[in-house]
Amino acid sequence: MKNIAVFASGSGSNAENLIRYFNDSAMIRVAVILSNKPDAGVHERAERLGVPSFAFTNVEFNEGALILQKLSEYKTHFIVLAGFLLRISADIIRAYPGRMINIHPSLLPAYGGKGMYGDYVHKAVVAAGETRTGITVHYVNERYDEGAVIFQEDCPVLPLDTADDVAAKVHELEYAYYPRVIEELLSRI
């Protein structure tokens, strides 16, 4: 069994999708959820689905020791970021080389970097008059959204689409493809 740790900062819809996707797998499971926000919706989702979740402070996250301890406690093979807003410390990256990925709601390198997440990305895409957007799954490194690209999928942005319309399309791509990309990557480890 290969254990995934999911890092999340928000409501946890992608985390829930991953838990449900791997729920019946004999090879992969979401073992733990870690969040920098004690009031994040991801904790309620995790509890409802029977997955332990923990919150930590930004200081604890930057120091890394407590996070690495939790990852070890849950025999983590792979880390998946799902709406996680903090930059990952070098200690955690070193502990999981090539075994930590993120999903970003645009076709990187466009609309990436610090402060570009969620609705900020979708609003920027609409404001720029883009005709395509999508998702990017990439490895995590020390810089926001600059790790090597693993997978991209796109969708149209129609002339009358709002940021909410774009968000809905992008979420569909995330839910459809992120679990499959993770499954493929873990089949190689």
Short mmCIF file of C-alpha atoms in Angstrom, two decimals:
data_model
loop_
_atom_site.label_atom_id
_atom_site.label_comp_id
_atom_site.label_asym_id
_atom_site.label_seq_id
_atom_site.Cartn_x
_atom_site.Cartn_y
_atom_site.Cartn_z
CA MET A 1 0.00 0.00 0.00
CA LYS A 2 1.36 3.41 -0.98
CA ASN A 3 0.29 6.20 1.35
CA ILE A 4 -0.46 9.71 0.15
CA ALA A 5 -0.41 12.80 2.35
CA VAL A 6 -2.54 15.66 1.03
CA PHE A 7 -1.62 19.25 1.92
CA ALA A 8 -4.65 21.56 1.66
CA SER A 9 -5.53 25.08 2.80
CA GLY A 10 -9.17 25.40 1.77
CA SER A 11 -12.49 23.62 1.46
CA GLY A 12 -10.89 20.36 0.39
CA SER A 13 -12.94 19.45 -2.68
CA ASN A 14 -9.87 18.08 -4.47
CA ALA A 15 -8.79 16.24 -1.31
CA GLU A 16 -12.25 14.65 -1.06
CA ASN A 17 -12.10 13.67 -4.71
CA LEU A 18 -8.73 11.96 -4.13
CA ILE A 19 -9.96 10.16 -0.99
CA ARG A 20 -13.01 8.86 -2.85
CA TYR A 21 -11.01 7.89 -5.95
CA PHE A 22 -8.51 5.81 -3.98
CA ASN A 23 -11.00 4.52 -1.40
CA ASP A 24 -11.32 1.10 -3.04
CA SER A 25 -7.73 0.84 -4.26
CA ALA A 26 -5.63 -2.03 -2.99
CA MET A 27 -2.45 -0.11 -3.90
CA ILE A 28 -2.96 3.56 -2.92
CA ARG A 29 -4.73 5.42 -0.14
CA VAL A 30 -4.95 8.92 1.23
CA ALA A 31 -3.48 8.32 4.69
CA VAL A 32 -3.51 11.83 6.15
CA ILE A 33 -4.50 15.43 5.45
CA LEU A 34 -2.25 18.27 6.63
CA SER A 35 -3.37 21.90 6.63
CA ASN A 36 -2.05 25.27 7.67
CA LYS A 37 -5.58 26.37 8.60
CA PRO A 38 -7.37 24.81 11.58
CA ASP A 39 -10.74 26.07 10.32
CA ALA A 40 -10.31 24.88 6.72
CA GLY A 41 -13.23 22.89 5.32
CA VAL A 42 -10.86 20.07 4.39
CA HIS A 43 -10.86 18.90 8.04
CA GLU A 44 -14.64 18.34 8.04
CA ARG A 45 -14.43 16.45 4.76
CA ALA A 46 -11.56 14.31 6.05
CA GLU A 47 -13.42 13.49 9.27
CA ARG A 48 -16.58 12.57 7.35
CA LEU A 49 -14.53 10.26 5.11
CA GLY A 50 -12.53 8.68 7.96
CA VAL A 51 -9.14 10.18 7.12
CA PRO A 52 -7.10 11.78 9.91
CA SER A 53 -6.30 15.46 9.48
CA PHE A 54 -4.01 17.82 11.34
CA ALA A 55 -3.49 21.56 11.39
CA PHE A 56 -0.16 23.24 12.00
CA THR A 57 1.09 26.80 12.33
CA ASN A 58 3.11 28.53 9.65
CA VAL A 59 6.11 28.48 12.01
CA GLU A 60 5.77 24.71 12.49
CA PHE A 61 5.50 24.26 8.76
CA ASN A 62 8.57 26.39 8.01
CA GLU A 63 10.62 24.58 10.65
CA GLY A 64 9.53 21.30 9.08
CA ALA A 65 10.29 18.87 11.94
CA LEU A 66 6.66 18.36 13.04
CA ILE A 67 5.52 17.96 9.44
CA LEU A 68 8.23 15.40 8.70
CA GLN A 69 7.29 13.55 11.90
CA LYS A 70 3.62 13.35 10.82
CA LEU A 71 4.61 12.22 7.33
CA SER A 72 6.78 9.50 8.84
CA GLU A 73 4.07 8.48 11.32
CA TYR A 74 1.68 7.87 8.41
CA LYS A 75 4.37 6.10 6.33
CA THR A 76 3.95 8.64 3.55
CA HIS A 77 5.27 7.65 0.13
CA PHE A 78 4.00 10.66 -1.80
CA ILE A 79 2.79 14.20 -1.08
CA VAL A 80 0.00 15.81 -3.06
CA LEU A 81 -0.80 19.52 -2.82
CA ALA A 82 -4.47 20.33 -3.34
CA GLY A 83 -5.18 24.01 -2.89
CA PHE A 84 -2.24 24.45 -0.53
CA LEU A 85 -1.06 28.05 -0.35
CA LEU A 86 2.29 27.94 1.46
CA ARG A 87 5.67 27.58 -0.18
CA ILE A 88 7.18 24.19 0.70
CA SER A 89 10.33 24.26 2.82
CA ALA A 90 13.60 22.91 1.48
CA ASP A 91 13.70 20.27 4.26
CA ILE A 92 10.40 18.75 3.17
CA ILE A 93 11.37 18.89 -0.51
CA ARG A 94 14.69 17.14 0.27
CA ALA A 95 12.84 14.44 2.22
CA TYR A 96 10.52 13.71 -0.73
CA PRO A 97 12.58 14.25 -3.91
CA GLY A 98 10.46 13.62 -6.98
CA ARG A 99 7.59 12.53 -4.74
CA MET A 100 5.69 15.77 -4.25
CA ILE A 101 3.31 17.28 -6.79
CA ASN A 102 0.90 20.18 -7.09
CA ILE A 103 -2.05 20.97 -9.32
CA HIS A 104 -2.39 24.52 -10.60
CA PRO A 105 -5.56 25.97 -12.20
CA SER A 106 -3.91 27.33 -15.35
CA LEU A 107 -1.63 26.23 -18.14
CA LEU A 108 1.71 27.08 -16.55
CA PRO A 109 3.85 29.05 -16.93
CA ALA A 110 0.89 31.40 -17.56
CA TYR A 111 -0.84 32.72 -14.46
CA GLY A 112 1.48 31.08 -11.96
CA GLY A 113 3.56 32.30 -9.04
CA LYS A 114 2.95 33.75 -5.60
CA GLY A 115 -0.59 35.02 -5.15
CA MET A 116 -1.91 33.26 -8.25
CA TYR A 117 -4.37 30.67 -7.01
CA GLY A 118 -8.07 29.89 -7.27
CA ASP A 119 -10.29 32.77 -8.31
CA TYR A 120 -7.30 35.10 -8.79
CA VAL A 121 -6.17 32.88 -11.66
CA HIS A 122 -9.64 32.57 -13.21
CA LYS A 123 -10.26 36.33 -13.03
CA ALA A 124 -6.88 37.02 -14.65
CA VAL A 125 -7.61 34.52 -17.44
CA VAL A 126 -10.96 36.17 -18.20
CA ALA A 127 -9.56 39.71 -17.93
CA ALA A 128 -6.79 38.85 -20.41
CA GLY A 129 -9.29 37.54 -22.94
CA GLU A 130 -7.73 34.09 -23.08
CA THR A 131 -9.48 31.54 -25.28
CA ARG A 132 -7.96 28.49 -23.52
CA THR A 133 -7.06 27.66 -19.95
CA GLY A 134 -6.73 24.43 -18.02
CA ILE A 135 -4.74 22.60 -15.39
CA THR A 136 -1.09 21.83 -14.83
CA VAL A 137 0.23 19.05 -12.61
CA HIS A 138 3.86 19.70 -11.73
CA TYR A 139 6.59 18.64 -9.34
CA VAL A 140 7.10 20.90 -6.35
CA ASN A 141 10.34 22.80 -5.89
CA GLU A 142 11.34 25.80 -3.75
CA ARG A 143 9.57 28.32 -6.02
CA TYR A 144 5.85 28.72 -6.56
CA ASP A 145 4.62 26.88 -9.67
CA GLU A 146 8.06 26.45 -11.24
CA GLY A 147 8.59 22.69 -10.84
CA ALA A 148 8.82 20.46 -13.91
CA VAL A 149 5.49 20.00 -15.67
CA ILE A 150 4.11 16.46 -15.56
CA PHE A 151 0.72 16.90 -17.23
CA GLN A 152 -1.51 19.59 -18.73
CA GLU A 153 -5.07 19.52 -19.99
CA ASP A 154 -6.95 22.46 -21.45
CA CYS A 155 -10.50 23.68 -21.90
CA PRO A 156 -12.07 26.56 -23.83
CA VAL A 157 -12.76 29.99 -22.39
CA LEU A 158 -15.79 31.32 -24.23
CA PRO A 159 -16.29 35.06 -24.87
CA LEU A 160 -19.12 35.35 -22.31
CA ASP A 161 -17.53 33.11 -19.64
CA THR A 162 -17.19 34.61 -16.19
CA ALA A 163 -14.47 33.67 -13.72
CA ASP A 164 -17.02 31.35 -12.08
CA ASP A 165 -17.68 29.63 -15.43
CA VAL A 166 -13.95 29.14 -15.93
CA ALA A 167 -13.56 27.84 -12.36
CA ALA A 168 -16.27 25.23 -12.97
CA LYS A 169 -14.55 23.99 -16.13
CA VAL A 170 -11.16 23.86 -14.44
CA HIS A 171 -12.57 21.98 -11.43
CA GLU A 172 -13.98 19.35 -13.77
CA LEU A 173 -10.52 18.87 -15.25
CA GLU A 174 -8.94 18.68 -11.79
CA TYR A 175 -11.38 16.04 -10.57
CA ALA A 176 -11.04 13.97 -13.73
CA TYR A 177 -7.28 14.04 -14.20
CA TYR A 178 -5.46 14.64 -10.89
CA PRO A 179 -6.21 11.18 -9.42
CA ARG A 180 -5.20 9.47 -12.66
CA VAL A 181 -1.90 11.36 -12.84
CA ILE A 182 -1.16 10.44 -9.22
CA GLU A 183 -2.01 6.80 -9.89
CA GLU A 184 0.31 6.75 -12.90
CA LEU A 185 3.17 8.35 -10.98
CA LEU A 186 2.78 5.98 -8.04
CA SER A 187 2.81 2.97 -10.36
CA ARG A 188 6.42 3.90 -11.17
CA ILE A 189 7.63 4.15 -7.56
#
